[in-house]
C-alpha positions as a LaTeX table, in Angstrom:
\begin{tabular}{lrrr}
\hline
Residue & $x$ (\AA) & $y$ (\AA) & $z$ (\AA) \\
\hline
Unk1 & $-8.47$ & 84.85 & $-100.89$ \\
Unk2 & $-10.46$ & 86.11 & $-103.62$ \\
Unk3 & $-12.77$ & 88.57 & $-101.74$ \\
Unk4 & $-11.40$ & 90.35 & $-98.34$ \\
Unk5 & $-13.62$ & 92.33 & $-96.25$ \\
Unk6 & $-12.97$ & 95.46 & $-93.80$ \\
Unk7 & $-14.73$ & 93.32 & $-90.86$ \\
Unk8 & $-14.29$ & 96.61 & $-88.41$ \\
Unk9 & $-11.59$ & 99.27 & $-87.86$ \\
Unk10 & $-11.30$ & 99.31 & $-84.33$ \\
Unk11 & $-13.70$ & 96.93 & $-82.04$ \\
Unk12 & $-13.24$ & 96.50 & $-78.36$ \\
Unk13 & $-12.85$ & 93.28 & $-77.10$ \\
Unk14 & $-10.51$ & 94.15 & $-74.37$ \\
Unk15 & $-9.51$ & 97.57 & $-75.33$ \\
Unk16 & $-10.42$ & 100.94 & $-77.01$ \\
Unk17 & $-8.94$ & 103.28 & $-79.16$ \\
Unk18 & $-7.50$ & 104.93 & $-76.16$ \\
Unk19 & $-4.66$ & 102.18 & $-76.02$ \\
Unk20 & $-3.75$ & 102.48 & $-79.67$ \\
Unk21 & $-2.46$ & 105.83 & $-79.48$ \\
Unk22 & $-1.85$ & 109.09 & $-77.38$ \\
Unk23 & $-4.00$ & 111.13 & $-78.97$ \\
Unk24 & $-6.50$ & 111.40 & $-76.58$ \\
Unk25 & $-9.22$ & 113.66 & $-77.98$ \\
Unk26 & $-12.80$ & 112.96 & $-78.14$ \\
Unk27 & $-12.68$ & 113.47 & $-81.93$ \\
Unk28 & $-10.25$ & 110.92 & $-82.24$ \\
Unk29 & $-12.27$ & 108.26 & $-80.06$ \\
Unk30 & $-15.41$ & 108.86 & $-81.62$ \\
Unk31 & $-13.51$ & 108.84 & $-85.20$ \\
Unk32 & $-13.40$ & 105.21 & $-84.13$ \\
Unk33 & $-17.45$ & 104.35 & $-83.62$ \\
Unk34 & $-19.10$ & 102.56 & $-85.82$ \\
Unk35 & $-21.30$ & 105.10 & $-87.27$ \\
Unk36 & $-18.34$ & 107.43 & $-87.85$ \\
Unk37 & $-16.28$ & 104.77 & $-90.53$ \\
Unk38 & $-19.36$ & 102.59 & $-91.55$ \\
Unk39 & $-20.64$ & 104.67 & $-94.46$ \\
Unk40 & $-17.32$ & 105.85 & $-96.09$ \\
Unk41 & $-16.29$ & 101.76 & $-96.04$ \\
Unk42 & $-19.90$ & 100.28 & $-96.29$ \\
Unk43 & $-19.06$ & 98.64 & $-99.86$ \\
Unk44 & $-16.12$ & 96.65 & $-98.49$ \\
Unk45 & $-17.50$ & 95.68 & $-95.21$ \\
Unk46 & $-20.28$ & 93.43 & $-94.11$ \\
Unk47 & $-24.07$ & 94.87 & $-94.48$ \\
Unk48 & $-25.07$ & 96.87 & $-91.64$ \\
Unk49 & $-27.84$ & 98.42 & $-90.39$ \\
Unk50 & $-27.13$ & 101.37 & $-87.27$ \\
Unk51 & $-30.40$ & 102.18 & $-85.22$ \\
Unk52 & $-30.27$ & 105.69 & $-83.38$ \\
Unk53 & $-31.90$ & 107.02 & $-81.39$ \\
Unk54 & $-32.48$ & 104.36 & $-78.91$ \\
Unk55 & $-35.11$ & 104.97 & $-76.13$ \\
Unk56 & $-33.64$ & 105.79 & $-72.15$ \\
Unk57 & $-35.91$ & 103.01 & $-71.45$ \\
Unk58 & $-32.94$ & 100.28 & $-73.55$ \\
Unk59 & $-30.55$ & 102.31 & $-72.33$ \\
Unk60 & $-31.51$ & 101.49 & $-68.88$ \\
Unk61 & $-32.63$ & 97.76 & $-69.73$ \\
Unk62 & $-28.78$ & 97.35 & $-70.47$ \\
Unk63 & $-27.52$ & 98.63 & $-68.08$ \\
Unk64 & $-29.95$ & 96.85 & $-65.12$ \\
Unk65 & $-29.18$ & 93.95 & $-62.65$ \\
Unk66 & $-29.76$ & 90.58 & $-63.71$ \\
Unk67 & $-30.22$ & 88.91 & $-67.07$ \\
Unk68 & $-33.67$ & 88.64 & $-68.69$ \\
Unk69 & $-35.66$ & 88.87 & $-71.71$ \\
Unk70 & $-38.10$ & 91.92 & $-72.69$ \\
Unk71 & $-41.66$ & 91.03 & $-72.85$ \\
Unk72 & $-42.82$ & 90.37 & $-76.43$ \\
Unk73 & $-39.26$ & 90.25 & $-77.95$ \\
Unk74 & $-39.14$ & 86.61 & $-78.81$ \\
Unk75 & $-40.29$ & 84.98 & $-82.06$ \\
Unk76 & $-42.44$ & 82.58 & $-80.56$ \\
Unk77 & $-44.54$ & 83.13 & $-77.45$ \\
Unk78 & $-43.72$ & 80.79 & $-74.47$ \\
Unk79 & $-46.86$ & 78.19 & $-73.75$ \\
Unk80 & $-48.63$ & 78.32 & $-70.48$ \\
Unk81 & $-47.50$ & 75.72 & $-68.13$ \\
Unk82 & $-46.73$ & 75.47 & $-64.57$ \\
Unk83 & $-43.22$ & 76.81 & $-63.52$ \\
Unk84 & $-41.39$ & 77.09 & $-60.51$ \\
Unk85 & $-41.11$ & 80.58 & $-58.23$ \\
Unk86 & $-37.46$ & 81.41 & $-60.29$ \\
Unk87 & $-39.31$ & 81.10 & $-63.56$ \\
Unk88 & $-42.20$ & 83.60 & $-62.37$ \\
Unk89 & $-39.73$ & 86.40 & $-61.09$ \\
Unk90 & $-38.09$ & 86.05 & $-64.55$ \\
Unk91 & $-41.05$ & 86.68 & $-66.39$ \\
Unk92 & $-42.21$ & 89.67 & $-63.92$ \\
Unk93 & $-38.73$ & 91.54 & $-64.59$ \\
Unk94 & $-38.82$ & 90.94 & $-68.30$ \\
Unk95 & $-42.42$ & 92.52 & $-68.28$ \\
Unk96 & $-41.11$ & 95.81 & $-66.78$ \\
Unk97 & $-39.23$ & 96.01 & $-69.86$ \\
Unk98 & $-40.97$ & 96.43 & $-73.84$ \\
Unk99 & $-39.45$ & 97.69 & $-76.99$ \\
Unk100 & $-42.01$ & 96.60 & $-79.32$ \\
Unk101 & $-41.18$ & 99.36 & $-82.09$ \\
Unk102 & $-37.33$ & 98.03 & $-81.80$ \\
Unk103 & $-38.80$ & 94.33 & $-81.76$ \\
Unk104 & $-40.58$ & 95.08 & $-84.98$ \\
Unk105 & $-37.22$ & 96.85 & $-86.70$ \\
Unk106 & $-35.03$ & 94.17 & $-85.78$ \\
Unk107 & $-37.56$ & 91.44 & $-87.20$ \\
Unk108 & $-37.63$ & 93.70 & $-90.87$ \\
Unk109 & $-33.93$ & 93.41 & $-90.39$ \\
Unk110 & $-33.49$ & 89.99 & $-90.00$ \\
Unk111 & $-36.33$ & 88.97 & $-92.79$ \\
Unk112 & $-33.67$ & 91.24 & $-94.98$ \\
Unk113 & $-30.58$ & 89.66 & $-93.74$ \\
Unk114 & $-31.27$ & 86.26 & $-93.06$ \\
Unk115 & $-29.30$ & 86.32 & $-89.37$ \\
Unk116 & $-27.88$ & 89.06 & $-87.61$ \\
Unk117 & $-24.86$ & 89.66 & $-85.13$ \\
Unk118 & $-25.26$ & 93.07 & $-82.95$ \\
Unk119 & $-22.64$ & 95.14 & $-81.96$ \\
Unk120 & $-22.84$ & 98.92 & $-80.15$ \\
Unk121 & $-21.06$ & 102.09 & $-81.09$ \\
Unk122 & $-17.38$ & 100.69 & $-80.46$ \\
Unk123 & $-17.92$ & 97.33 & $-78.45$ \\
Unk124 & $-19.09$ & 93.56 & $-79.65$ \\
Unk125 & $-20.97$ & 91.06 & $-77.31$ \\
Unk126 & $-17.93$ & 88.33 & $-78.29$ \\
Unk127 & $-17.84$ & 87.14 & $-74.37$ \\
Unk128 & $-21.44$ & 86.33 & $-74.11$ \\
Unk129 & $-21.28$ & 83.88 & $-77.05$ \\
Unk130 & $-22.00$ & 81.10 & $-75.20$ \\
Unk131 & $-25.25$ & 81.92 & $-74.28$ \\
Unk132 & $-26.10$ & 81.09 & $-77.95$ \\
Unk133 & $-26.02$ & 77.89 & $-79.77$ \\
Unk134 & $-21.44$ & 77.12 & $-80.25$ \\
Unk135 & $-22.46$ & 75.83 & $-84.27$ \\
Unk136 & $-23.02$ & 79.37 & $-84.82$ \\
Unk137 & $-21.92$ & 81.59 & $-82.57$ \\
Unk138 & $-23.30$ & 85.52 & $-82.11$ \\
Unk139 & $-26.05$ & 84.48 & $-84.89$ \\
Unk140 & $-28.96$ & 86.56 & $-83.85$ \\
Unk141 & $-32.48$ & 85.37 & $-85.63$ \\
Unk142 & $-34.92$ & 86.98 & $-82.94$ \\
Unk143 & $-34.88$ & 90.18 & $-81.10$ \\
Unk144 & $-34.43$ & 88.09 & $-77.77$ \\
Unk145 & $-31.07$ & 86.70 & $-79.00$ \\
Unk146 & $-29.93$ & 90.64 & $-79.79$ \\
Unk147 & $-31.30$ & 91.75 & $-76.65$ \\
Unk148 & $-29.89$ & 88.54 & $-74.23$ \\
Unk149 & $-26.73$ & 88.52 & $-76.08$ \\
Unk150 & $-26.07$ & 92.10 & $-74.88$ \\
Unk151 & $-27.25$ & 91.51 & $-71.63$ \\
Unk152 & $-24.66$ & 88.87 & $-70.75$ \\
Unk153 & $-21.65$ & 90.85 & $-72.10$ \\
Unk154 & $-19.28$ & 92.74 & $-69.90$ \\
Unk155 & $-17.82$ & 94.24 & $-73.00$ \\
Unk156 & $-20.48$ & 96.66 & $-74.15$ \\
Unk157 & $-20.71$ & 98.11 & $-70.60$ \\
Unk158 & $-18.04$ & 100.40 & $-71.67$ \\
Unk159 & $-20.44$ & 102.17 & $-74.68$ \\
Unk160 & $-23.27$ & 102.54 & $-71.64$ \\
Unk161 & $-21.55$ & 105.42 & $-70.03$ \\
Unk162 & $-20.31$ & 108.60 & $-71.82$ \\
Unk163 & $-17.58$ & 109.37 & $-68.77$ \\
Unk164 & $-16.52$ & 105.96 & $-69.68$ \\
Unk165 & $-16.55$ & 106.12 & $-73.35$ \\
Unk166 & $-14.14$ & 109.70 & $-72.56$ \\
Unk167 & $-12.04$ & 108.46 & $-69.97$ \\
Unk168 & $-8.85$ & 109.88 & $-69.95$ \\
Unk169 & $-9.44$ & 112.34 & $-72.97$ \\
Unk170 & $-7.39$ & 115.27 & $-73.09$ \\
Unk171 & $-10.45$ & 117.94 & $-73.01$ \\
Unk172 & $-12.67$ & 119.45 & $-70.29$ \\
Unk173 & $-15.04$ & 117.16 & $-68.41$ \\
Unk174 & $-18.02$ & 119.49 & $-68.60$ \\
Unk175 & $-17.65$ & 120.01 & $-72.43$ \\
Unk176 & $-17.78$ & 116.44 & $-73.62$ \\
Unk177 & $-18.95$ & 116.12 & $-77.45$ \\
Unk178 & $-22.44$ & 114.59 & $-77.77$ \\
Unk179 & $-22.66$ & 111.22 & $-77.70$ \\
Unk180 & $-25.32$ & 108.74 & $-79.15$ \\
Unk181 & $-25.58$ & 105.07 & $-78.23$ \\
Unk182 & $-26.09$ & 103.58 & $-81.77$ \\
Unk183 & $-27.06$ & 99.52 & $-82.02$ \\
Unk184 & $-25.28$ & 98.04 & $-84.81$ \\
Unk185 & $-27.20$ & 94.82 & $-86.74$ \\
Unk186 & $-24.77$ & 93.45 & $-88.92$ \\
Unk187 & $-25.68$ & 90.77 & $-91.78$ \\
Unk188 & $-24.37$ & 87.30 & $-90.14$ \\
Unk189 & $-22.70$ & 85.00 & $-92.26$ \\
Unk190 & $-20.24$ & 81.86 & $-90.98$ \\
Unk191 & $-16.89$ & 83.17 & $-90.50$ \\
Unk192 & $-13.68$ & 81.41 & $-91.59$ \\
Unk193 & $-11.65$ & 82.45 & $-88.50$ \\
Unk194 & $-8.14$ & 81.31 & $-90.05$ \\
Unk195 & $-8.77$ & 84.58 & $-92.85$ \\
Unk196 & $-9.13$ & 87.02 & $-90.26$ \\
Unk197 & $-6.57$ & 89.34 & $-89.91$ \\
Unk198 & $-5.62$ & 92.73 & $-87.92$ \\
Unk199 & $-3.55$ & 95.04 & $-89.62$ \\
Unk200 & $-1.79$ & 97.97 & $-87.60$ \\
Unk201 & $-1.22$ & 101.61 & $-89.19$ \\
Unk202 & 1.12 & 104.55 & $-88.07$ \\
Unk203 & 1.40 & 107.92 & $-89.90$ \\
Unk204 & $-1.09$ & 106.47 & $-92.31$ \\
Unk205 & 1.45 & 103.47 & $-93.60$ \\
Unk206 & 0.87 & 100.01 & $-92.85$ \\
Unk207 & 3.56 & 99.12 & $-90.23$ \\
Unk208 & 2.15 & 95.10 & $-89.34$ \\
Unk209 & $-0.27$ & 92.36 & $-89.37$ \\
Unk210 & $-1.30$ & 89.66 & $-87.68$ \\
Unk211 & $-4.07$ & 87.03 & $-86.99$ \\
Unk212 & $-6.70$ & 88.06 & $-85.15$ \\
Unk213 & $-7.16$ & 85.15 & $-83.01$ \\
Unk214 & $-4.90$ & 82.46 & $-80.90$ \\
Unk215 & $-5.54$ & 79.58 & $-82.95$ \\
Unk216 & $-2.43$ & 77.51 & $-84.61$ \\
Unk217 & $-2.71$ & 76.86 & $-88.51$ \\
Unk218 & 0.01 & 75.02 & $-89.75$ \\
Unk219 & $-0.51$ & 76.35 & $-93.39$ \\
Unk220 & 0.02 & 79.97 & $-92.04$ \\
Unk221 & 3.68 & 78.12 & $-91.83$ \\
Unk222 & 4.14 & 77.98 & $-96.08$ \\
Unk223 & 6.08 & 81.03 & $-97.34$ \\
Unk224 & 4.09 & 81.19 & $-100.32$ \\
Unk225 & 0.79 & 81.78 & $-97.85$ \\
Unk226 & 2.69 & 84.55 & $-96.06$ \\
Unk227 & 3.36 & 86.19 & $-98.98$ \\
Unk228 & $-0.32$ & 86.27 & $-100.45$ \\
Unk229 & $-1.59$ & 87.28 & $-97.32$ \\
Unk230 & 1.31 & 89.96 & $-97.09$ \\
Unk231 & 0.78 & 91.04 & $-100.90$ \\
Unk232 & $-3.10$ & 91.05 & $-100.37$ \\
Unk233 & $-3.33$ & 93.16 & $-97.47$ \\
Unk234 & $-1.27$ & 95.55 & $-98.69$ \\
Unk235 & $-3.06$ & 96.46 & $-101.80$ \\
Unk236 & $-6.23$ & 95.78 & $-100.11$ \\
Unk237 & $-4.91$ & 98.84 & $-97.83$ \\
Unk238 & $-3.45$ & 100.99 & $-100.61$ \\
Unk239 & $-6.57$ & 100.84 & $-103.04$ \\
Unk240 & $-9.79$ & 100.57 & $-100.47$ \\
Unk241 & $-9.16$ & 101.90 & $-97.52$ \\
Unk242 & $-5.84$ & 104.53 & $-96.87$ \\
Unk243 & $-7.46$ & 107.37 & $-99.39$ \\
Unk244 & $-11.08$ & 107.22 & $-98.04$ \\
Unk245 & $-9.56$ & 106.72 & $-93.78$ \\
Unk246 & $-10.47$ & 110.69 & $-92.65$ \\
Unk247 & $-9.88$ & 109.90 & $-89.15$ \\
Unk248 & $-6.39$ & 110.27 & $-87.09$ \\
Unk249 & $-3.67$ & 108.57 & $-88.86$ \\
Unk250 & $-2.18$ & 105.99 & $-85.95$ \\
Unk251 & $-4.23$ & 102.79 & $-85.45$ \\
Unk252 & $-1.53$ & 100.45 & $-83.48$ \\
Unk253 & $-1.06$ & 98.34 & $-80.67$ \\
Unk254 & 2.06 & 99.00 & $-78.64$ \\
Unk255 & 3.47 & 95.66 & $-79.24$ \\
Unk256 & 4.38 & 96.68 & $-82.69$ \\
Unk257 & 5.99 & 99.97 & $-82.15$ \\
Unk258 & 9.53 & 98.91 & $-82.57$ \\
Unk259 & 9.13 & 97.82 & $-86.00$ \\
Unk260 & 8.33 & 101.48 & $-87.06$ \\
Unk261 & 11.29 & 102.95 & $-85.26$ \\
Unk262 & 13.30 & 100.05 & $-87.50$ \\
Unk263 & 12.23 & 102.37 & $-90.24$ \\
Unk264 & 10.99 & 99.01 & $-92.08$ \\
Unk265 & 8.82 & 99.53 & $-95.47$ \\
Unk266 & 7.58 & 96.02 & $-95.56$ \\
Unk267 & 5.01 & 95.29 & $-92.77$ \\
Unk268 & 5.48 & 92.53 & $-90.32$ \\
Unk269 & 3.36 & 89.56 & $-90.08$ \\
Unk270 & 3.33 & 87.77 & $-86.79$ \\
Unk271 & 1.22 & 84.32 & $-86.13$ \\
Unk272 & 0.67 & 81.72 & $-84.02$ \\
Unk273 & 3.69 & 79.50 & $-85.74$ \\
Unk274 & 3.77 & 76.84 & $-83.48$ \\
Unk275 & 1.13 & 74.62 & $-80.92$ \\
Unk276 & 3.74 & 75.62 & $-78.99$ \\
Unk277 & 3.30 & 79.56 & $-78.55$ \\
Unk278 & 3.05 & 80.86 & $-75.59$ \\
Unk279 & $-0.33$ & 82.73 & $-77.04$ \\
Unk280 & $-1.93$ & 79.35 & $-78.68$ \\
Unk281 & $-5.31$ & 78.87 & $-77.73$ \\
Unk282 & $-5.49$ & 75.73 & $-74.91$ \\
Unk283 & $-8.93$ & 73.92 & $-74.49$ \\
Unk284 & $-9.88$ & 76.39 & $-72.10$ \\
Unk285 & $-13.36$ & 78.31 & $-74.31$ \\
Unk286 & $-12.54$ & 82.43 & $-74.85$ \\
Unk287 & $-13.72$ & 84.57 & $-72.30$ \\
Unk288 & $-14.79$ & 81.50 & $-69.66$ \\
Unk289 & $-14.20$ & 84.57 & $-66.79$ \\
Unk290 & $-17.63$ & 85.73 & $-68.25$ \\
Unk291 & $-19.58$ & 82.59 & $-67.95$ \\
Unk292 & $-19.87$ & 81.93 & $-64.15$ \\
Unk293 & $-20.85$ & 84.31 & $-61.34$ \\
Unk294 & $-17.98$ & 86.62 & $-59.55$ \\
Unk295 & $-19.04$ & 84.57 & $-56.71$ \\
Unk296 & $-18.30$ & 81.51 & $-58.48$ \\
Unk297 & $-14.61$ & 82.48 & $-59.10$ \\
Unk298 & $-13.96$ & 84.34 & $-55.87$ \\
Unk299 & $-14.77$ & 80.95 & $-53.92$ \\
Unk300 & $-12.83$ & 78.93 & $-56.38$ \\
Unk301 & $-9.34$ & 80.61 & $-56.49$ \\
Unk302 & $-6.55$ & 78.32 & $-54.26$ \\
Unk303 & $-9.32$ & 75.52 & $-53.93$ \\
Unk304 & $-9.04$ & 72.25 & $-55.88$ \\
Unk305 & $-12.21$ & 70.97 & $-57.64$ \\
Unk306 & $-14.04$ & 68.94 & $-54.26$ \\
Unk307 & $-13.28$ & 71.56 & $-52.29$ \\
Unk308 & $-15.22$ & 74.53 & $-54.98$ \\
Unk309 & $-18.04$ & 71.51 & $-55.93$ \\
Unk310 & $-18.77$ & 71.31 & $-51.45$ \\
Unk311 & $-18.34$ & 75.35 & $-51.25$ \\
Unk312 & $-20.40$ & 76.25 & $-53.81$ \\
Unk313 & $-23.40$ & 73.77 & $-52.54$ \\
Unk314 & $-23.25$ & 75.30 & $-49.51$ \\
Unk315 & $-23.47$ & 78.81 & $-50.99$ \\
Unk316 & $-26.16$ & 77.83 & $-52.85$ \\
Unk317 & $-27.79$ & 76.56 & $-50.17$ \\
Unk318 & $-27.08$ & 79.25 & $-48.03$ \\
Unk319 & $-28.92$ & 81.56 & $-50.52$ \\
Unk320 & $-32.03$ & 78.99 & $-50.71$ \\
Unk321 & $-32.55$ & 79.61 & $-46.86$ \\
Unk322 & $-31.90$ & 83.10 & $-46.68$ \\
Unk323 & $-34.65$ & 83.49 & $-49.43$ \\
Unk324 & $-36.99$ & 81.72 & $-47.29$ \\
\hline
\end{tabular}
């Protein structure tokens, strides 16, 4: 491990800062946006660029029915040829909608970068990564790939809504903070996912750490590799990042909350030891909830797979007829 990066200090895959600790306070959550940490940690994280303002007109292209692509936003323009009805409606939808200012920023970006992955304020697109080619997954090199790779995620839905951005906060409803919806383009580079790791703080000392995700590597088994990663962490922690963090001191997830009431001064690491463990990664791909319809899953639970494949035709052609 000779370089280590600070990759993000809280993103929301399937939570928010709100589960990692009590302290419910709008200062607190927003303490957690990317805006907010980027520019104290930019020299130890990847390249970013934050755009802000963003027009009402995204905003509500987000946060609209159905999954398209803006007029004008891809690279290359689509050739003339004959196309069926479901085709035509596409392209009428996707015509309602034109950012050609944003188009032309995130095309200087990516000239810059190379590739970009997008992110918003707190939340990354990681379920809707399979609407992009699986060699290189979130890897952005148009402003149709930012723009449908947003589009298909259920996770950025929370940053949409400021009354769900401030759920739950311990504060008056009608005297929220202002909040901006910032789009994050972030320099994309392949990603070595064994080196990922996610370290948990508490009263500003490093309590744990663990691998970020589910898959089993049998060197994580080697003493010597737990050590280095141990060893590395923790002065990555001490001499980048605890002096310059401004924000509350508690980053944790409650799974870990025992070994600070142990009183331990050596923080924990826990990984996937073992094919074995119950939270091993199957075959099953991450996230597959987000890549059929509700309806699709709804008709498929307690039915075996003839039963779903006749169900769903009939659906589908129930839908065909009802359309005509």
């Amino acid at each position: 491990m000779n370089s280590i990066y600070l990759h993000s200090v809280v993103e929301n895959e399937h939570h928010n800062p709100r589960q990692l600790s009590p302290l419910q306070t709008p200062d607190y959550l927003l303490s957690f946006q990317f805006s907010s940490w980027y520019p104290t940690f930019s020299s130890i994280s990847i390249k970013s660029t934050i755009i802000r303002p963003l027009s009402q007109a995204f905003k509500e292209y987000l946060d609209s029915d159905g999954i398209f692509v803006p007029e004008g936003s891809e690279n290359v323009p689509a050739e003339s040829s004959p196309s069926d009805q479901e085709d035509e409606d596409d392209a009428a939808v996707g015509q309602s909608f034109s950012f050609p200012d944003l188009d032309e920023r995130i095309r200087q970006i990516i000239k810059e970068y190379g590739a970009i992955f997008p992110k918003l304020n707190f939340s990354s697109p990681k379920d809707a990564s399979w609407v992009l080619p699986p060699s290189s997954p979130l890897k952005c090199t148009s402003p149709s790939d930012v723009y449908i790779l947003l589009k298909s995620s259920d996770f950025i839905s929370h940053d949409l809504s400021i009354d769900a951005v401030f759920e739950g906060c311990q504060c008056d409803s009608l005297n929220l903070p202002s909040y901006q919806l910032e789009l994050v383009l972030r320099k994309w580079y392949p990603i070595d996912r064994s080196r990922e790791f996610r370290c948990f703080v508490r009263e500003g000392r490093l309590i744990g750490i663990s691998q970020r995700g589910t898959n089993f590597y049998d060197f994580m088994n080697e003493p010597q590799t737990q050590n280095k990663i141990l060893e590395t962490l923790q002065r990555f922690w001490g001499d980048k990042i605890k002096s310059e963090w401004h924000g509350q001191q508690d980053c944790m997830c409650h799974i870990l909350l025992s070994v600070f009431t142990q009183g331990s001064s050596t923080p924990k690491l826990r990984i996937i030891d073992s094919p074995l463990h119950p939270l091993a990664s199957r075959n099953a791909p991450a996230y597959q909830h987000n890549m059929l319809p509700m309806e699709a899953l709804a008709l498929s639970s307690g039915r075996d797979i003839n039963d779903f494949s006749d169900l769903w035709k009939n659906e589908i052609q129930q839908s065909l007829n009802d359309d005509d």
